[in-house]
Coordinates of C-alpha atoms and ligand atoms in Angstrom, one line a residue:
M16 CA 82.3 32.9 66.3
P17 CA 81.1 35.4 63.7
Q18 CA 78.0 34.3 61.7
H19 CA 77.8 34.6 58.0
T20 CA 75.2 34.0 55.3
F21 CA 76.0 31.6 52.5
T22 CA 73.5 31.4 49.7
I23 CA 72.9 30.6 46.1
G24 CA 72.9 33.7 43.8
E25 CA 71.9 34.0 40.1
T26 CA 75.3 32.9 38.9
D27 CA 77.5 32.6 42.0
F28 CA 77.6 31.5 45.6
L29 CA 77.1 34.5 47.9
L30 CA 79.0 34.8 51.1
D31 CA 77.4 37.6 53.1
G32 CA 75.9 38.8 49.8
N33 CA 79.3 38.9 47.9
E34 CA 80.3 36.6 45.1
F35 CA 82.3 33.7 46.4
R36 CA 84.2 30.9 44.5
I37 CA 84.6 27.6 46.4
L38 CA 88.1 26.2 46.0
S39 CA 87.8 23.0 47.8
G40 CA 89.8 19.7 48.2
A41 CA 88.5 16.3 49.4
L42 CA 90.0 14.7 52.5
H43 CA 88.3 11.6 53.9
Y44 CA 89.0 11.7 57.6
F45 CA 88.4 8.0 57.8
R46 CA 91.3 7.3 55.4
I47 CA 93.8 9.4 57.4
H48 CA 95.1 8.7 60.9
P49 CA 93.4 11.4 63.2
D50 CA 96.8 12.6 64.4
Q51 CA 97.6 13.5 60.8
W52 CA 94.3 15.4 60.0
R53 CA 95.7 18.8 61.0
D54 CA 98.7 18.4 58.8
R55 CA 96.7 17.5 55.7
I56 CA 94.2 20.3 56.2
H57 CA 97.0 22.8 56.7
L58 CA 98.7 21.7 53.4
G59 CA 95.3 22.0 51.6
K60 CA 95.2 25.6 52.7
A61 CA 98.9 26.1 51.6
M62 CA 97.8 24.9 48.1
G63 CA 95.4 27.8 48.0
L64 CA 92.2 26.1 49.0
N65 CA 89.5 27.9 51.0
T66 CA 87.4 24.8 51.7
I67 CA 87.8 21.1 52.7
E68 CA 85.3 18.5 51.7
T69 CA 84.6 15.1 53.2
Y70 CA 82.2 12.2 52.8
V71 CA 80.7 10.7 56.0
P72 CA 80.8 6.9 55.9
W73 CA 77.6 5.4 57.4
N74 CA 79.0 1.9 57.4
L75 CA 81.9 2.9 59.6
H76 CA 79.9 5.0 62.0
E77 CA 77.3 2.3 62.5
L78 CA 79.2 -0.9 62.3
R79 CA 76.4 -2.7 64.2
P80 CA 72.8 -1.5 63.9
G81 CA 72.0 1.1 66.6
R82 CA 75.6 1.4 67.8
L83 CA 76.8 4.8 66.5
D84 CA 80.4 5.7 66.9
F85 CA 81.9 9.2 66.5
T86 CA 85.0 8.8 68.5
G87 CA 88.8 8.6 67.6
G88 CA 89.3 8.3 63.9
L89 CA 85.6 8.8 63.4
D90 CA 85.4 12.1 65.3
L91 CA 83.8 14.1 62.6
E92 CA 83.3 17.1 64.9
R93 CA 87.0 17.3 65.7
F94 CA 87.8 17.1 62.0
L95 CA 85.5 20.0 61.3
D96 CA 86.9 22.0 64.2
L97 CA 90.4 21.5 62.8
I98 CA 89.1 22.9 59.4
A99 CA 87.6 25.9 61.2
A100 CA 90.8 26.5 63.1
E101 CA 92.6 27.0 59.8
D102 CA 89.9 29.5 58.8
L103 CA 88.7 27.2 56.0
H104 CA 85.1 26.3 55.1
A105 CA 83.8 22.8 55.0
I106 CA 81.5 20.7 52.7
V107 CA 80.0 17.6 54.2
R108 CA 78.5 14.7 52.2
P109 CA 76.8 12.2 54.5
G110 CA 75.1 10.1 51.9
P111 CA 73.6 7.8 53.1
Y112 CA 75.1 6.3 50.0
I113 CA 78.5 7.8 49.1
C114 CA 80.3 5.4 46.7
A115 CA 83.9 6.6 47.4
E116 CA 85.5 3.2 46.7
L117 CA 84.4 2.3 50.2
D118 CA 83.1 -1.1 51.3
G119 CA 79.4 -1.2 50.1
G120 CA 79.6 2.5 49.0
G121 CA 79.2 3.4 52.6
L122 CA 76.0 1.4 53.1
P123 CA 76.5 -0.9 56.1
A124 CA 76.5 -4.6 55.3
W125 CA 73.9 -5.4 58.0
L126 CA 71.4 -3.5 55.8
F127 CA 71.7 -6.3 53.2
D128 CA 70.5 -9.0 55.6
D129 CA 67.0 -8.4 54.4
T130 CA 67.4 -8.9 50.6
T131 CA 63.9 -7.5 49.9
I132 CA 64.7 -3.9 51.0
R133 CA 65.1 -1.6 47.9
L134 CA 68.3 0.2 48.6
R135 CA 68.6 3.9 47.7
S136 CA 64.9 4.3 47.2
S137 CA 61.8 5.6 48.9
D138 CA 61.1 2.1 50.3
P139 CA 60.0 3.1 53.9
R140 CA 62.3 0.3 55.3
F141 CA 65.3 1.9 53.6
L142 CA 64.4 5.4 54.8
A143 CA 63.9 4.1 58.4
S144 CA 67.2 2.2 58.3
F145 CA 69.4 5.3 58.0
D146 CA 67.4 7.6 60.2
P147 CA 69.4 7.2 63.4
Y148 CA 72.7 7.6 61.5
L149 CA 71.6 10.6 59.5
H150 CA 70.1 12.3 62.6
A151 CA 73.3 11.8 64.5
V152 CA 75.4 13.4 61.7
L153 CA 73.0 16.3 61.0
D154 CA 72.7 17.0 64.7
R155 CA 76.4 17.5 64.8
M156 CA 76.3 19.7 61.7
V157 CA 73.6 22.1 62.8
D158 CA 75.8 24.3 65.1
R159 CA 78.7 24.0 62.7
Q160 CA 77.0 25.7 59.8
I161 CA 78.3 29.0 58.7
D162 CA 75.2 30.9 59.7
R163 CA 75.8 29.7 63.2
G164 CA 79.5 30.6 63.2
G165 CA 80.8 27.2 62.0
P166 CA 82.7 26.1 58.9
V167 CA 80.0 24.2 57.0
I168 CA 78.8 26.0 53.9
L169 CA 77.2 23.1 51.9
L170 CA 75.8 19.6 52.5
Q171 CA 75.3 17.1 49.7
V172 CA 72.3 14.8 49.5
E173 CA 72.9 11.2 48.2
N174 CA 75.6 10.7 45.6
E175 CA 75.4 10.4 41.8
F176 CA 71.8 9.2 42.2
G177 CA 71.1 9.8 38.5
A178 CA 73.5 6.9 37.7
Y179 CA 71.5 4.6 39.8
G180 CA 67.8 5.4 40.1
D181 CA 64.9 7.7 39.2
D182 CA 62.9 8.2 42.5
P183 CA 62.2 11.9 43.3
T184 CA 60.2 10.8 46.3
Y185 CA 63.4 9.3 47.8
L186 CA 65.4 12.5 47.1
Q187 CA 62.6 14.6 48.6
A188 CA 62.4 12.4 51.7
L189 CA 66.1 12.8 52.2
T190 CA 66.0 16.6 51.6
D191 CA 63.1 16.9 54.1
R192 CA 65.2 15.1 56.7
F193 CA 68.1 17.5 56.2
R194 CA 65.8 20.5 56.6
R195 CA 63.9 19.1 59.5
A196 CA 67.1 18.5 61.3
G197 CA 67.9 22.2 61.1
I198 CA 70.2 22.4 58.1
T199 CA 69.9 25.9 56.7
V200 CA 72.9 26.1 54.3
P201 CA 72.3 25.2 50.6
L202 CA 72.0 21.5 49.7
T203 CA 73.6 20.1 46.6
T204 CA 73.6 16.9 44.5
V205 CA 76.4 15.6 42.3
D206 CA 76.1 13.7 39.0
Q207 CA 78.1 12.8 36.0
P208 CA 77.3 15.5 33.4
T209 CA 74.8 13.7 31.1
P210 CA 71.3 15.2 30.7
Q211 CA 69.6 12.1 32.0
M212 CA 71.8 11.7 35.1
L213 CA 71.6 15.4 35.9
R214 CA 67.8 15.2 35.6
D215 CA 67.3 12.1 37.7
G216 CA 69.9 12.9 40.3
T217 CA 68.4 16.1 41.7
L218 CA 65.3 18.2 42.7
P219 CA 64.5 21.8 41.8
E220 CA 65.4 22.9 45.4
L221 CA 68.8 21.3 45.3
L222 CA 71.9 22.8 43.6
T223 CA 72.9 20.4 40.8
T224 CA 76.7 20.0 40.4
G225 CA 78.9 17.8 38.2
S226 CA 81.6 15.2 38.6
F227 CA 84.3 15.1 36.0
G228 CA 88.1 15.5 35.5
S229 CA 88.4 16.9 32.0
R230 CA 86.6 18.8 29.2
A231 CA 85.4 21.4 31.6
T232 CA 83.9 23.8 29.1
E233 CA 81.7 21.1 27.5
R234 CA 80.7 19.7 30.9
L235 CA 79.8 23.1 32.3
R236 CA 77.7 23.8 29.3
T237 CA 75.7 20.5 29.9
L238 CA 75.4 21.5 33.6
R239 CA 74.1 25.0 32.6
Q240 CA 71.5 23.5 30.2
A241 CA 70.3 21.3 33.1
Q242 CA 70.2 24.3 35.5
P243 CA 69.7 27.7 34.0
T244 CA 70.7 29.7 37.0
G245 CA 72.9 29.3 40.1
P246 CA 76.7 28.8 40.5
L247 CA 78.5 26.2 38.3
M248 CA 80.4 23.7 40.4
C249 CA 82.4 20.6 39.7
S250 CA 82.0 18.8 43.0
E251 CA 84.4 16.1 42.0
F252 CA 87.3 17.3 39.9
W253 CA 89.0 13.9 39.4
C254 CA 92.7 14.7 39.4
G255 CA 93.7 11.0 39.6
W256 CA 92.0 7.7 40.0
F257 CA 91.9 4.6 42.2
D258 CA 93.5 1.1 41.6
H259 CA 92.2 -2.5 41.6
W260 CA 94.2 -5.5 42.7
G261 CA 95.8 -7.2 39.7
A262 CA 95.7 -4.1 37.5
H263 CA 98.0 -1.1 36.9
H264 CA 98.5 1.9 39.1
H265 CA 96.5 4.9 37.8
T266 CA 98.2 8.3 37.3
T267 CA 97.3 11.4 35.5
D268 CA 99.8 13.8 34.1
A269 CA 100.3 16.7 36.5
A270 CA 100.6 19.4 33.8
Q271 CA 97.6 18.1 32.0
S272 CA 95.5 17.9 35.1
A273 CA 96.6 21.5 36.1
A274 CA 95.6 22.7 32.6
E275 CA 92.1 21.1 33.1
L276 CA 91.8 22.8 36.5
D277 CA 92.8 26.1 34.9
D278 CA 90.1 25.7 32.3
L279 CA 87.5 25.0 35.0
L280 CA 88.5 28.0 37.0
S281 CA 88.8 30.3 34.0
A282 CA 85.2 29.4 33.2
G283 CA 84.3 30.9 36.6
A284 CA 83.3 27.6 38.2
S285 CA 83.7 26.5 41.8
V286 CA 85.6 23.3 42.4
N287 CA 86.1 20.4 44.8
I288 CA 89.3 18.6 43.9
Y289 CA 88.8 14.9 44.3
M290 CA 91.1 14.1 46.0
L291 CA 93.4 16.7 47.7
H292 CA 94.8 13.7 49.5
G293 CA 93.4 10.2 49.2
G294 CA 95.0 8.4 52.2
T295 CA 94.6 4.7 52.8
N296 CA 91.8 2.1 52.9
F297 CA 92.9 0.8 56.4
G298 CA 91.6 -2.5 57.7
L299 CA 88.8 -4.0 55.6
T300 CA 87.3 -0.7 54.4
S301 CA 88.0 -0.9 50.6
G302 CA 85.2 -1.5 48.2
A303 CA 85.0 -3.1 44.7
N304 CA 83.6 -2.6 41.3
D305 CA 81.9 -5.1 39.0
K306 CA 80.9 -4.4 35.4
G307 CA 80.8 -8.1 34.6
T308 CA 84.1 -8.9 36.3
Y309 CA 84.7 -8.4 40.0
Q310 CA 87.5 -5.9 40.7
P311 CA 88.4 -5.4 44.3
T312 CA 90.0 -2.0 45.2
V313 CA 93.5 -1.9 46.7
T314 CA 94.5 -0.7 50.1
S315 CA 96.2 2.5 49.0
Y316 CA 93.9 5.4 48.1
D317 CA 96.8 7.5 46.9
Y318 CA 94.7 8.6 44.0
D319 CA 97.7 10.3 42.4
A320 CA 96.5 13.3 44.4
P321 CA 98.4 16.6 45.1
L322 CA 99.4 15.1 48.5
D323 CA 100.5 11.5 48.2
E324 CA 99.3 8.7 50.4
A325 CA 101.8 9.8 53.1
G326 CA 100.7 13.4 52.8
R327 CA 103.7 14.7 51.0
P328 CA 103.3 17.4 48.3
T329 CA 103.7 16.0 44.8
E330 CA 104.3 17.8 41.5
K331 CA 100.5 18.1 41.2
F332 CA 100.4 20.1 44.4
W333 CA 102.8 22.7 43.1
R334 CA 101.1 22.9 39.7
F335 CA 97.7 23.2 41.2
R336 CA 99.0 25.9 43.6
E337 CA 100.3 27.8 40.6
V338 CA 97.0 27.6 38.8
I339 CA 95.0 28.6 41.9
G340 CA 97.3 31.5 42.3
R341 CA 96.2 32.8 38.8
H342 CA 92.6 33.0 40.1
A343 CA 92.9 33.8 43.8
A344 CA 95.3 35.1 46.4
L345 CA 97.7 32.5 47.8
P346 CA 98.7 32.2 51.4
P347 CA 102.4 32.1 52.3
L348 CA 103.9 28.6 52.3
P349 CA 104.1 26.9 55.7
H350 CA 107.5 26.9 57.3
G351 CA 109.6 23.8 56.5
L352 CA 107.9 23.0 53.1
P353 CA 110.5 22.6 50.4
T354 CA 109.8 25.4 47.9
D355 CA 111.4 23.7 44.9
P356 CA 108.7 21.7 43.1
A357 CA 111.4 19.5 41.6
A358 CA 112.8 18.5 45.0
P359 CA 112.4 14.8 45.6
R360 CA 109.8 13.9 48.3
Q361 CA 111.2 13.3 51.8
P362 CA 112.2 9.6 51.8
F363 CA 111.0 7.2 54.6
R364 CA 113.3 5.8 57.1
T365 CA 114.2 2.2 56.4
P366 CA 114.7 0.1 59.6
E367 CA 117.0 -2.9 59.2
P368 CA 115.3 -6.1 58.1
V369 CA 114.0 -8.2 61.0
P370 CA 113.0 -11.8 61.2
L371 CA 109.4 -12.8 60.5
S372 CA 108.3 -15.9 62.4
P373 CA 105.2 -18.2 62.4
V374 CA 103.1 -17.8 65.6
R375 CA 100.5 -20.4 65.0
S376 CA 98.1 -21.7 62.4
L377 CA 94.8 -20.0 61.9
D378 CA 93.1 -23.3 62.8
S379 CA 94.9 -23.4 66.1
A380 CA 94.1 -19.8 66.9
L381 CA 90.5 -20.5 66.2
A382 CA 90.3 -23.8 68.0
E383 CA 88.0 -22.4 70.6
V384 CA 85.7 -20.7 68.2
P385 CA 82.7 -23.0 67.6
F386 CA 81.1 -24.0 64.3
T387 CA 77.4 -23.8 63.9
A388 CA 75.5 -26.5 62.0
V389 CA 73.2 -25.4 59.2
D390 CA 71.4 -27.4 56.6
E391 CA 71.6 -25.5 53.3
L392 CA 74.7 -23.6 52.3
P393 CA 74.2 -20.1 53.8
T394 CA 75.5 -16.7 52.5
R395 CA 77.5 -14.7 55.1
D396 CA 74.6 -12.2 55.2
A397 CA 72.2 -15.0 56.2
L398 CA 74.6 -15.7 59.0
G399 CA 74.9 -12.0 60.0
I400 CA 78.8 -12.3 59.7
H401 CA 79.3 -9.3 57.5
R402 CA 83.0 -9.0 56.6
G403 CA 86.4 -10.5 56.8
L404 CA 86.9 -14.2 56.7
L405 CA 84.4 -17.0 57.1
R406 CA 84.9 -20.8 57.6
Y407 CA 82.7 -23.4 55.9
R408 CA 83.1 -27.1 56.6
I409 CA 81.4 -30.2 55.2
T410 CA 82.0 -33.9 55.6
L411 CA 81.9 -35.7 52.2
D412 CA 80.9 -39.3 52.5
G413 CA 81.8 -40.5 49.0
D414 CA 84.7 -42.7 48.0
D415 CA 88.1 -42.6 46.4
R416 CA 86.8 -41.5 43.1
P417 CA 87.6 -37.9 42.2
A418 CA 84.8 -35.3 42.0
V419 CA 84.1 -31.8 41.1
L420 CA 82.7 -29.3 43.7
R421 CA 80.4 -26.8 41.9
L422 CA 79.0 -23.6 43.5
S423 CA 76.8 -20.9 41.9
E424 CA 79.3 -18.2 42.8
V425 CA 82.2 -17.5 45.2
R426 CA 82.2 -14.1 46.7
D427 CA 85.0 -13.4 46.7
R428 CA 87.9 -15.9 47.2
A429 CA 87.9 -19.4 48.7
W430 CA 90.8 -21.6 49.8
L431 CA 89.9 -25.3 49.9
R432 CA 91.4 -28.1 51.9
L433 CA 90.5 -31.7 52.0
D434 CA 91.4 -33.5 55.2
G435 CA 93.7 -30.5 55.9
I436 CA 95.6 -30.7 52.6
P437 CA 95.2 -27.6 50.3
V438 CA 93.4 -28.6 47.1
G439 CA 93.0 -25.3 45.4
T440 CA 91.6 -21.8 45.3
L441 CA 88.5 -20.3 43.7
A442 CA 88.8 -16.7 42.6
R443 CA 85.8 -14.6 41.8
E444 CA 87.7 -12.2 39.6
D445 CA 88.5 -15.2 37.4
H446 CA 84.8 -16.3 37.3
E447 CA 85.8 -19.5 39.1
S448 CA 83.1 -21.5 40.8
A449 CA 84.1 -25.1 40.4
L450 CA 87.1 -27.1 41.6
W451 CA 88.1 -30.8 41.2
L452 CA 88.8 -32.8 44.3
P453 CA 91.1 -35.8 44.3
R454 CA 88.5 -37.9 46.1
S455 CA 84.9 -37.6 47.2
R456 CA 85.3 -38.4 50.8
G457 CA 86.8 -36.5 53.8
V458 CA 86.4 -33.2 55.6
L459 CA 86.3 -30.3 53.2
D460 CA 87.3 -27.0 54.7
I461 CA 86.6 -23.8 52.8
L462 CA 88.0 -20.4 54.0
V463 CA 86.2 -17.6 52.3
E464 CA 87.4 -14.0 52.1
D465 CA 85.2 -11.0 51.4
C466 CA 87.6 -8.9 49.3
G467 CA 85.4 -5.7 49.5
R468 CA 81.7 -5.1 48.9
L469 CA 80.7 -3.4 45.6
N470 CA 80.4 0.3 45.9
Y471 CA 78.8 1.2 42.6
G472 CA 76.2 -0.1 40.2
P473 CA 73.0 -2.2 40.3
R474 CA 74.6 -5.1 42.2
L475 CA 75.1 -2.9 45.3
G476 CA 74.0 -4.9 48.3
E477 CA 74.5 -8.4 46.8
P478 CA 74.8 -11.3 49.3
K479 CA 78.4 -12.5 50.0
G480 CA 80.1 -15.7 51.0
L481 CA 79.6 -19.0 49.1
I482 CA 76.5 -18.7 46.9
G483 CA 74.6 -22.0 46.6
P484 CA 73.5 -24.5 45.6
A485 CA 76.6 -26.4 46.2
Q486 CA 76.9 -29.6 44.2
L487 CA 79.2 -32.6 44.1
H488 CA 79.6 -34.0 40.6
R489 CA 81.0 -37.5 40.3
G490 CA 80.9 -38.9 36.8
P491 CA 77.4 -38.3 35.6
E492 CA 76.0 -38.2 39.1
V493 CA 75.1 -34.9 40.8
R494 CA 74.4 -34.5 44.5
E495 CA 73.4 -31.4 46.3
L496 CA 75.6 -30.8 49.4
T497 CA 73.8 -30.2 52.7
D498 CA 74.7 -30.3 56.4
W499 CA 77.3 -27.6 56.6
Q500 CA 79.1 -26.2 59.5
V501 CA 80.1 -22.5 59.5
G502 CA 82.5 -20.6 61.8
E503 CA 83.4 -17.0 62.3
V504 CA 87.0 -15.7 62.2
P505 CA 87.2 -13.1 64.9
L506 CA 90.2 -10.9 63.9
E507 CA 91.1 -10.0 67.5
R508 CA 92.1 -13.7 67.9
I509 CA 94.7 -13.2 65.3
V510 CA 96.2 -10.0 66.7
E511 CA 96.3 -11.5 70.2
A512 CA 97.5 -15.0 69.2
T513 CA 100.4 -16.3 71.2
P514 CA 103.1 -18.6 69.8
D515 CA 102.5 -22.3 70.1
G516 CA 105.9 -23.4 68.8
A517 CA 104.6 -24.6 65.5
A518 CA 106.9 -24.4 62.4
G519 CA 104.6 -22.7 59.8
G520 CA 103.8 -23.9 56.3
P521 CA 101.4 -23.1 53.5
G522 CA 97.9 -22.0 54.1
A523 CA 96.5 -19.7 56.8
W524 CA 99.2 -18.9 59.3
I525 CA 99.7 -16.0 61.7
H526 CA 103.2 -14.5 61.6
R527 CA 104.9 -11.9 63.7
A528 CA 107.9 -9.6 63.7
E529 CA 109.3 -7.1 66.1
I530 CA 110.7 -3.8 64.7
P531 CA 112.8 -1.6 67.0
L532 CA 112.4 2.2 66.3
D533 CA 114.0 5.1 68.1
R534 CA 111.1 7.4 67.4
P535 CA 107.7 7.3 65.7
T536 CA 107.9 7.6 61.9
D537 CA 106.0 7.0 58.7
L538 CA 107.1 3.7 57.1
A539 CA 106.6 1.9 53.8
L540 CA 106.4 -1.8 54.7
L541 CA 107.5 -4.0 51.7
T542 CA 105.1 -6.8 50.8
D543 CA 107.4 -8.5 48.4
G544 CA 107.6 -12.1 49.5
L545 CA 104.2 -12.0 51.2
G546 CA 101.3 -13.8 49.5
K547 CA 97.8 -12.7 50.3
G548 CA 96.6 -11.5 53.7
L549 CA 96.1 -8.9 56.3
A550 CA 98.6 -6.8 58.3
W551 CA 98.4 -5.1 61.7
W552 CA 101.0 -2.7 63.2
N553 CA 100.9 -2.5 67.0
G554 CA 97.3 -3.8 66.6
F555 CA 96.3 -1.1 64.1
P556 CA 94.9 -2.6 60.9
L557 CA 97.1 -1.5 58.0
G558 CA 94.9 -3.4 55.5
R559 CA 95.1 -6.1 52.9
Y560 CA 98.2 -7.0 50.9
W561 CA 98.3 -9.2 47.8
R562 CA 101.2 -10.6 45.8
K563 CA 99.5 -9.7 42.5
G564 CA 99.8 -6.0 43.3
P565 CA 100.0 -3.4 41.9
Q566 CA 101.0 -2.0 45.3
T567 CA 104.0 -3.7 46.9
T568 CA 104.2 -1.6 50.1
L569 CA 101.8 -0.8 52.8
F570 CA 101.7 2.6 54.4
V571 CA 102.4 2.6 58.2
P572 CA 101.4 6.1 59.6
A573 CA 103.8 7.5 62.2
P574 CA 101.2 7.8 64.9
V575 CA 100.7 4.0 65.1
T576 CA 104.4 3.5 65.5
C577 CA 106.3 4.1 68.8
A578 CA 109.8 4.5 70.1
G579 CA 110.9 1.0 71.3
T580 CA 109.6 -2.3 70.0
N581 CA 106.9 -2.3 67.4
E582 CA 104.9 -5.4 66.7
L583 CA 103.8 -6.4 63.2
T584 CA 101.2 -9.2 62.8
L585 CA 100.4 -10.9 59.5
L586 CA 97.6 -13.3 58.7
E587 CA 99.1 -15.0 55.6
L588 CA 96.4 -16.9 53.7
E589 CA 98.7 -18.5 51.1
V590 CA 102.4 -18.7 51.3
L591 CA 105.3 -16.5 52.4
T592 CA 108.6 -16.6 50.4
T593 CA 110.5 -14.5 52.9
E594 CA 111.6 -14.9 56.5
Q595 CA 112.2 -11.2 56.9
V596 CA 110.2 -8.0 57.2
R597 CA 111.8 -5.2 55.1
F598 CA 111.0 -1.5 54.5
A599 CA 111.3 0.7 51.4
P600 CA 112.5 4.3 51.2
D601 CA 109.2 5.1 49.4
L602 CA 105.8 3.8 48.7
R603 CA 105.6 1.5 45.7
L604 CA 102.2 1.7 44.1
G605 CA 103.0 -0.4 41.0
P606 CA 103.5 -0.1 37.3
T607 CA 101.5 2.5 35.4
E608 CA 100.1 2.5 31.9
E609 CA 101.1 4.9 29.2
Ligands
LIG718 C1 82.3 9.1 41.6 C2 81.8 9.0 43.0 C3 82.9 9.1 44.0 C4 84.1 8.2 43.6 C5 84.5 8.6 42.2 C6 85.7 7.8 41.7 O1 82.4 10.4 41.2 O2 80.9 10.0 43.3 O3 82.4 8.7 45.3 O4 83.6 6.9 43.6 O5 83.5 8.5 41.3 O6 86.8 7.9 42.5

């Protein structure tokens, strides 16, 4: 492979000494089925890009401490090789913190077991915690750098650190690790363009770049004031936005967004379009925000990007291509791509509705999974059970008088049953932490869902589960509840559950459907009629669904489907109002706001 130099000039990036403008688009390999990586990269090139950017998610690569995984959908090297095969450059952002609307902002939940570690700081325990991961990533990057004949032209250190902390020792320790590992290409940081954030988020030896989606001239001026020389770059040109459960679907006007891109490019800046294609928060990978109210992020990461959640060009794709064409040479369009921007997107196939049947209750599927006795009410972090569902149980030895159960906080959603009968739900997003019980005796079961760990702000790394103390209020009398039992909910038990002839009902039930297909195909699974829960297609975790929307479909990528019988498994935590599985001709991401 030919080797090239890539350096920082007085005002521009220099490729082999010549001025070079980065035209990049973000693709998160972990949000796209690996069999669809090539297609999305290829379309990025067709839009006129010369570079593809990705974050690297520490939490997914190191699900358990010391067990690093770079295989299958996490094969970062293969992703970069596909980028190289298209003659594109690559930008890699390994964090260790990445935000990205990802569970915990990419920090693995096991890191939070020790609540005294100062995250994203020069605390030696934090630095040591990411060493194995960072080494593993950087080792894989060294030979893929452009000066060794690979695609990688830039790596980013941390992410918007100026919005979080002020610890140059931490940024220096990180930078030193990159350099010691053999990284020779320029290193960057990204921050929102305020003087304070741009100052606290970087070091003199790192190229400072900005994140914004509008008012380019003004933002570039702020960036220039913070950094008198070097190329100007918007490392996150936000061309859309993400959604929260219970809120509207975000869109940005394609013409307006294209005009903003034109302004940015006319000013001579380099760009990374965030996102070129957002993809999907499969499984339990979505994060959450909290600026006083908890807001969990939805399963779709469509982002209103130029390529939609299913990878199909949208109006934004064509408008961006046209803008890029004003500033750079465009490649010919790939064969088979409709050239009429107004042409409707290719609809999905809609298999006939099929019956959806109860398989067994969650209780029955978990009958063999033991509970552990604990004294005080533990958080899930204290138990080392980091995500998904968790069962708490306590025997109340009161009487027939009603009572109120009061917790400090519920993170994030709890379903309560007294002697097996549902008595209510506690929702964190509604600031609920107390519930009345019809009597103060009986076995109280509480199923708790982690709806996504915060990925931004000072509460990053907060403990999850039920937060104590737990009290029982009966009249004026208050009693602290101790002697709990806690149980895991291994998700493989749900996917593998076999029918036990039970009839179904409200509460946590496993349901299944069989969908015949004559060939693999992308599908939009309708979630109308489903309550709240998780879905798997042929064992692949499609993600969370929730009646409150905004999205009312789940994206099923073609590579997880097969010709023949396909199996859909649902874990419904509330109640179904349908006995059928249905499909839509398109993804439904919900109502938008003017
Ligand atoms: C910031 C972060 C990204 C992402 C976007 C919003 O710019 O750097 O990781 O969270 O906001 O989508």
